[in-house]
């Protein structure tokens, strides 16, 4: 009987400590999310990249979505030439820059993102993974296609692959991909509505 009572007491203590530690983590995440959204709002208002030395860009449209898997949303701007920012260690960090017009996709299953662009009959695909330690995206694999032929790169060399192989890579690295759209215009009203 004493053994059973001791077991019940220890189990109760463990359950309570797990409950309160989970509540503390949830509260910390909620606080960080609030700070991130406030910092994104400030960035969109200041629009600091419009006069950048390398041509610059202005934050015309935006959306927020967690694409790094840490429960804190990222800021995505200008969907036709995407820029992605994250909030880490109390500051906004620029983690992806598309220098070309294209489309960005995200796979929730793998947390990978993929850039896609097409020009003059040739398509390019770049798949990236976010590294939580470095706070940067690193390349996973890239492809080109032209005239219904597909290529990837191994040891710095272009290697021809079949359409079936290409589809297999897409299924592996970008299952159920969704386009990262930026439907909200960078206005006071939209910032107030979507960054709260």
Short mmCIF file of C-alpha atoms in Angstrom, two decimals:
data_model
loop_
_atom_site.label_atom_id
_atom_site.label_comp_id
_atom_site.label_asym_id
_atom_site.label_seq_id
_atom_site.Cartn_x
_atom_site.Cartn_y
_atom_site.Cartn_z
CA UNK A 1 0.00 0.00 0.00
CA UNK A 2 2.85 2.40 0.90
CA UNK A 3 4.58 1.56 -2.38
CA UNK A 4 1.43 2.36 -4.31
CA UNK A 5 0.92 5.62 -2.41
CA UNK A 6 4.55 6.64 -3.02
CA UNK A 7 4.12 5.87 -6.72
CA UNK A 8 0.97 8.03 -6.89
CA UNK A 9 2.69 10.94 -5.11
CA UNK A 10 5.82 10.79 -7.32
CA UNK A 11 3.67 10.51 -10.45
CA UNK A 12 1.63 13.52 -9.35
CA UNK A 13 4.76 15.60 -8.72
CA UNK A 14 6.19 14.68 -12.13
CA UNK A 15 2.93 15.54 -13.88
CA UNK A 16 2.74 18.92 -12.12
CA UNK A 17 6.35 19.80 -12.93
CA UNK A 18 5.86 18.82 -16.58
CA UNK A 19 2.68 20.91 -16.76
CA UNK A 20 4.33 24.03 -15.30
CA UNK A 21 7.50 23.71 -17.40
CA UNK A 22 5.35 23.36 -20.54
CA UNK A 23 3.39 26.47 -19.51
CA UNK A 24 6.67 28.39 -19.02
CA UNK A 25 7.96 27.39 -22.48
CA UNK A 26 4.62 28.32 -24.08
CA UNK A 27 4.64 31.72 -22.35
CA UNK A 28 8.24 32.36 -23.45
CA UNK A 29 7.39 31.44 -27.07
CA UNK A 30 4.33 33.71 -27.01
CA UNK A 31 6.46 36.58 -25.66
CA UNK A 32 9.15 36.02 -28.32
CA UNK A 33 6.49 35.88 -31.05
CA UNK A 34 5.06 39.19 -29.85
CA UNK A 35 8.53 40.79 -29.92
CA UNK A 36 9.20 39.35 -33.39
CA UNK A 37 5.96 40.77 -34.82
CA UNK A 38 6.73 44.19 -33.30
CA UNK A 39 10.23 44.12 -34.81
CA UNK A 40 8.82 43.13 -38.21
CA UNK A 41 6.36 46.00 -38.02
CA UNK A 42 9.24 48.43 -37.36
CA UNK A 43 11.18 47.02 -40.30
CA UNK A 44 8.21 47.42 -42.64
CA UNK A 45 7.66 51.01 -41.48
CA UNK A 46 11.32 52.03 -41.79
CA UNK A 47 11.79 50.09 -45.06
CA UNK A 48 15.60 50.27 -44.61
CA UNK A 49 16.59 48.39 -47.78
CA UNK A 50 15.09 50.76 -50.34
CA UNK A 51 18.32 52.78 -50.58
CA UNK A 52 20.70 49.83 -50.33
CA UNK A 53 24.01 50.25 -52.15
CA UNK A 54 23.40 47.23 -54.41
CA UNK A 55 20.19 48.46 -55.97
CA UNK A 56 17.95 47.95 -52.98
CA UNK A 57 14.31 46.99 -52.74
CA UNK A 58 11.26 48.33 -51.01
CA UNK A 59 8.94 46.23 -48.86
CA UNK A 60 5.78 46.46 -50.96
CA UNK A 61 3.93 43.30 -49.81
CA UNK A 62 4.34 40.92 -46.89
CA UNK A 63 3.14 37.88 -44.96
CA UNK A 64 4.24 36.05 -41.81
CA UNK A 65 4.62 32.30 -41.41
CA UNK A 66 6.81 29.98 -39.35
CA UNK A 67 9.02 28.27 -41.93
CA UNK A 68 12.02 27.45 -39.71
CA UNK A 69 10.14 25.15 -37.33
CA UNK A 70 10.70 27.13 -34.09
CA UNK A 71 7.09 28.36 -33.60
CA UNK A 72 8.20 31.96 -34.29
CA UNK A 73 6.96 33.32 -37.63
CA UNK A 74 9.26 34.63 -40.32
CA UNK A 75 8.57 37.81 -42.28
CA UNK A 76 8.36 37.27 -46.03
CA UNK A 77 8.24 40.29 -48.30
CA UNK A 78 7.77 40.85 -52.04
CA UNK A 79 6.57 37.40 -53.15
CA UNK A 80 7.66 37.86 -56.77
CA UNK A 81 11.27 38.42 -55.65
CA UNK A 82 11.18 37.09 -52.07
CA UNK A 83 13.18 38.27 -49.10
CA UNK A 84 12.87 36.33 -45.83
CA UNK A 85 13.63 37.61 -42.34
CA UNK A 86 13.65 35.78 -39.02
CA UNK A 87 13.79 36.90 -35.40
CA UNK A 88 16.71 35.44 -33.46
CA UNK A 89 18.52 36.52 -30.29
CA UNK A 90 16.39 39.66 -30.00
CA UNK A 91 16.92 40.98 -33.52
CA UNK A 92 15.59 40.70 -37.04
CA UNK A 93 17.93 38.82 -39.36
CA UNK A 94 17.84 38.66 -43.12
CA UNK A 95 18.06 34.95 -43.99
CA UNK A 96 17.12 34.71 -47.66
CA UNK A 97 17.46 37.07 -50.58
CA UNK A 98 16.23 36.37 -54.08
CA UNK A 99 18.10 38.52 -56.54
CA UNK A 100 15.88 37.31 -59.37
CA UNK A 101 12.17 37.27 -60.05
CA UNK A 102 10.72 33.94 -59.04
CA UNK A 103 8.47 31.99 -56.73
CA UNK A 104 9.20 30.61 -53.28
CA UNK A 105 7.71 27.37 -51.96
CA UNK A 106 7.68 25.77 -48.52
CA UNK A 107 7.21 22.19 -47.33
CA UNK A 108 5.86 21.95 -43.79
CA UNK A 109 6.81 18.28 -43.66
CA UNK A 110 10.53 18.91 -44.25
CA UNK A 111 10.78 22.64 -43.33
CA UNK A 112 12.61 23.08 -46.65
CA UNK A 113 12.08 26.04 -48.95
CA UNK A 114 12.49 26.04 -52.71
CA UNK A 115 13.13 28.91 -55.07
CA UNK A 116 11.84 28.52 -58.60
CA UNK A 117 12.52 30.78 -61.56
CA UNK A 118 12.07 30.43 -65.27
CA UNK A 119 13.66 32.41 -68.07
CA UNK A 120 13.86 31.90 -71.81
CA UNK A 121 12.58 28.30 -71.67
CA UNK A 122 14.92 27.21 -68.85
CA UNK A 123 13.77 26.58 -65.27
CA UNK A 124 15.88 26.61 -62.10
CA UNK A 125 15.02 25.02 -58.76
CA UNK A 126 17.01 25.53 -55.56
CA UNK A 127 16.08 23.68 -52.37
CA UNK A 128 17.35 25.03 -49.03
CA UNK A 129 17.31 23.97 -45.37
CA UNK A 130 17.43 26.39 -42.44
CA UNK A 131 20.26 25.69 -40.00
CA UNK A 132 19.14 26.71 -36.51
CA UNK A 133 22.74 26.83 -35.25
CA UNK A 134 24.10 29.20 -37.88
CA UNK A 135 20.81 31.00 -38.52
CA UNK A 136 21.25 30.66 -42.28
CA UNK A 137 19.88 28.67 -45.19
CA UNK A 138 22.16 26.13 -46.82
CA UNK A 139 21.69 24.49 -50.18
CA UNK A 140 20.30 20.95 -50.17
CA UNK A 141 20.10 20.32 -53.91
CA UNK A 142 19.49 22.27 -57.11
CA UNK A 143 18.14 21.46 -60.57
CA UNK A 144 17.77 22.92 -64.03
CA UNK A 145 15.40 21.86 -66.76
CA UNK A 146 15.30 22.74 -70.44
CA UNK A 147 13.53 21.07 -73.36
CA UNK A 148 12.04 18.42 -71.01
CA UNK A 149 15.53 17.40 -69.84
CA UNK A 150 16.54 17.62 -66.19
CA UNK A 151 19.91 18.20 -64.56
CA UNK A 152 21.31 18.34 -61.06
CA UNK A 153 24.80 19.11 -59.81
CA UNK A 154 27.29 16.72 -58.24
CA UNK A 155 30.83 17.73 -57.31
CA UNK A 156 30.32 20.99 -59.17
CA UNK A 157 29.35 19.27 -62.42
CA UNK A 158 26.01 19.19 -64.21
CA UNK A 159 24.56 15.66 -64.27
CA UNK A 160 21.58 14.62 -66.38
CA UNK A 161 18.72 12.89 -64.54
CA UNK A 162 15.40 11.44 -65.63
CA UNK A 163 12.01 13.07 -65.02
CA UNK A 164 11.24 10.19 -62.66
CA UNK A 165 14.39 10.94 -60.64
CA UNK A 166 13.49 14.64 -60.57
CA UNK A 167 9.97 13.83 -59.32
CA UNK A 168 11.50 11.54 -56.67
CA UNK A 169 13.72 14.37 -55.39
CA UNK A 170 10.72 16.71 -55.26
CA UNK A 171 8.72 14.14 -53.31
CA UNK A 172 11.62 13.63 -50.90
CA UNK A 173 12.59 17.25 -50.29
CA UNK A 174 9.42 19.24 -51.05
CA UNK A 175 6.36 17.07 -50.29
CA UNK A 176 3.05 18.95 -50.28
CA UNK A 177 4.79 22.20 -51.14
CA UNK A 178 2.86 25.44 -50.91
CA UNK A 179 3.66 28.79 -52.46
CA UNK A 180 4.88 31.43 -50.02
CA UNK A 181 2.64 34.29 -51.08
CA UNK A 182 2.77 37.85 -49.79
CA UNK A 183 -0.81 39.05 -50.25
CA UNK A 184 -0.79 41.99 -47.83
CA UNK A 185 0.23 45.46 -49.00
CA UNK A 186 2.62 47.22 -46.65
CA UNK A 187 0.11 49.69 -45.20
CA UNK A 188 -0.67 50.89 -41.65
CA UNK A 189 -3.96 49.01 -41.74
CA UNK A 190 -2.43 45.68 -42.82
CA UNK A 191 0.49 45.95 -40.41
CA UNK A 192 -1.94 46.54 -37.55
CA UNK A 193 -4.13 43.63 -38.66
CA UNK A 194 -1.55 40.93 -39.51
CA UNK A 195 1.33 41.70 -37.15
CA UNK A 196 -0.55 41.32 -33.87
#
